[in-house]
Amino acid sequence: MTTDTSPAETRSRVEPYEPTEIEPRWQARWEELGMHTTDLDDDSRPRFYLLTMYDYPSGDLHIGHWFTKTPTDALSRYKRMSGFNVFFPVGFDAFGLPAENAAIRSGVHPREWTLRNVDNMRRQLRSMGATWDWSAEVVTCEPEFYRWNQWIFLRFLEAGLAYRRRAPVDWCPKDQVVLAREQVEGANRVCWRCGTQVIKRDLEQWFFRTTKYADEYLSYDEIEFPEPIRVMQTNWIGRSEGAEIVFDVADEQHAGEQISVFTTRPDTLFGATFMVLAPEHPLVDKLTQADRREAVDAYRHEARRKSEIDRLSTEREKTGVPLGASVINPINGERIPIWIADYVLPGYGTGAIMAVPAHDARDFEFARRHGLPVRQVVAPLGGSPSDLESAYAAHSDDEVLINSGEFSGLAAVEGKRRITKALEGMDRGKSAVTYRLRDWLVSRQRAWGTPIPVVYCLAEPSCGIVPVPEDQLPVLLPEDFEFRPQGGNPLEFDDRFKNTTCPRCGGAGRRETDTLDTFVDSSWYWWRYLSPHKEDGPIDQTREAAWCPVEQYTGGSEHAVLHLLYGRFFAKALNDLGMVKEREPWTRLFNQGQILGADGERMSKSRGNVQDPDELVSRYGADAVRLFLMFMGPWAQGGPWSPTGIEGVHRFLRRVWATVLDPHGGEQAGQARDVDDDDLRRHAHRTLKRVTDDYADFGFNTMVSALMELTNRLVRLRGTAVAGTADWDEAVKLLLLMLAPLAPHISDELWSRRLAARAEEWSSIHSQSWPDFDRELVAESEVELPIQINGKLRDVVTVPAGLSEIEIEQIVLARDKVTAQLSDHEVVRVIHVPGRLVNVVVKPRS
Ligand SMILES: [Zn+2]
Ligand SMILES: [Zn+2]
């Protein structure tokens, strides 16, 4: 191929790459063609439900949103090209505190604030050029969504999965709202939202019975979670095996009264020298002896003022007072005194413990301080009881029981079993399992959420708590809220909302003014995506059966024990109620990492290291931003933003642009270079294999670098005899197809120009099939073959792939290191493991 154009003219032949012109044009075109609307009832192709955690409409999209969303979009496009009917919906987690706080500040209704933000974010999201099916959009603050929260709540209530009870709960004084246990973070127990230390309050609250499935969450057979998420959930659920032991109260005036404790170490029962109750334990009043009353009351008063974290602190001195009563240790009939101490908390276990000071650090400290006996009952085999300086809690495999009556000498594990069995025999205990997991507290004293659909009957006699009948749903939020300067839930002061009639007796009633935790919305939104406007039920069960569970879920790991656990609860509960067919909501979860500022720190406005995606798009184009975010590092890790990095990616796209549009231009144009490039095809197909393989493990960064390498080769060949050949054309075609999911606009533009140049009928690159690579071309062309002599590695030789056995044998036997051996040895046989190694078996010449 020759050309008579000068290099300078060649370079100017292509107009510059203008993403801001190309991208909106293609976005409009795709939308016009309805390319991203999924026909959910099409069963001609395999289905693929791809879900990315939906966003809170904070108002402004930041680059972190792009980082979580554009790789997922690439996956969605790749799956479509691979023949799947892909469902890739989008929505907004639209209830919650920031809207309410903004409303208090600015006087705008939270709904208005939220919907305005949703609008802005829709525009920003569209600029990514992503393939979301906007027809399936869900906005959770809309009555058409939250009425089904209410409906599900009523089903839970009927099924005993929702209930109301008074309990000590965590209260955030700043947000003036109760929190679920999962929303209290860290050792100093702060509010997950505002970081204020929570306090305990005794309140009547609504709960979901998440503990019903405690054991089931521990099985991850049907759900592929990243290891850290599995570990966090498992620890949070905190299953421990042990025994429940019942102690009879010893004093005559309390005959028949019993106190039960849970212990993971029933083998240490002979070492229990006192019992400790939480100051809040219901029996404290009853068991306190008259002469102890004053001290006990004073202590309880003091304990109430302390935070849970203070009470659990290991630093603090262990305070407590005796009640003057005692219990009988069921295993040996010993009378042991009952104390109260604030290191025992009412919400944990039974609120009572058997104290075994020899084998528990806190009990040990308590016993020393209050002069209570310490009796060692477990020791290493062959060791003898010694004066303990601290609790002996070390666990070795050869521990045996001592000082334990007939059980002395038994291995601790066996002792555990036998003592539990003995307790069972006397009806004073049984083996038991406890969990750290508690039921999910779902009521919130805030206005911007789903109203809980119950009415408190005020008639005499009262019908109690009455569910709102289904035909009266939704219970709508008022259209205006009157926020009070002193705070508090405006629903409580809204008589039109609050005052109602009892649905059961028609008498006066008061509506529940608490709303549901917004994590309720996010526990089932993906099922609603399948039929967002369905009016006669929350979930289209035919579509649910066809599309669920969600095949791939992606998002951050920060909600490991919140959203990712609540969603599992919903799947199990809705399955029990016959509403969904699966017991796990998602098949696989991928956690992406986090994008940091250029300084390597978390992006934040105060640090001034935030990247504004709108600005980046107008400067480099959405394709460059997408590609850079995928290229900057492994998606699971994230990493810092790089201004030079995005420049580099932008340059790469310009090179693709010029090379594809003008194969004969460039530096080499017109130079009579003789290029032998048989390998271009091989390179293109190997790149295709690499990129295809990389989708399996989200290797977006390596895909992009593979495409850059292929492009570099094309750039080198540009203007040479190879440019424009069939091989060249195939390589360009593959390059564009591979680029399509990652940089969808430039690839569709170049694709359509390519079709036009060939006078072929237009069809979008995104409607093309993902190409197959040529297996022969991608096979390794050379193999490294280790050579062993009598099984010992002696040499390595590189040979062309595909040689015959005889050819390989000839090469091997001619190697210097082999011939050296053959001076005094002879070859018995040559063993060839194709592609792996050659072993030459020799023996000394006789
Ligand atoms: Zn708070
Ligand atoms: Zn009533």
PDB file of C-alpha atoms and ligand atoms in Angstrom, residues 97 172-177 179 191-196, ligand 1:
ATOM      1  CA  LEU A  97     -32.385  12.463  58.082  1.00  0.00           C
ATOM      2  CA  CYS A 172     -28.792   9.606  69.767  1.00  0.00           C
ATOM      3  CA  PRO A 173     -29.264  12.853  71.696  1.00  0.00           C
ATOM      4  CA  LYS A 174     -28.227  14.968  68.724  1.00  0.00           C
ATOM      5  CA  ASP A 175     -30.497  13.397  66.126  1.00  0.00           C
ATOM      6  CA  GLN A 176     -33.171  12.770  68.767  1.00  0.00           C
ATOM      7  CA  VAL A 177     -33.875   9.311  67.483  1.00  0.00           C
ATOM      8  CA  LEU A 179     -30.906   3.596  66.621  1.00  0.00           C
ATOM      9  CA  CYS A 191     -24.227   7.241  66.320  1.00  0.00           C
ATOM     10  CA  TRP A 192     -23.354   5.947  62.825  1.00  0.00           C
ATOM     11  CA  ARG A 193     -24.706   9.122  61.299  1.00  0.00           C
ATOM     12  CA  CYS A 194     -23.445  12.004  63.433  1.00  0.00           C
ATOM     13  CA  GLY A 195     -20.770  10.476  65.686  1.00  0.00           C
ATOM     14  CA  THR A 196     -22.467  11.540  68.934  1.00  0.00           C
TER      15      THR A 196
HETATM   16 ZN    ZN B   1     -26.784  10.939  65.651  1.00  0.00          ZN
END
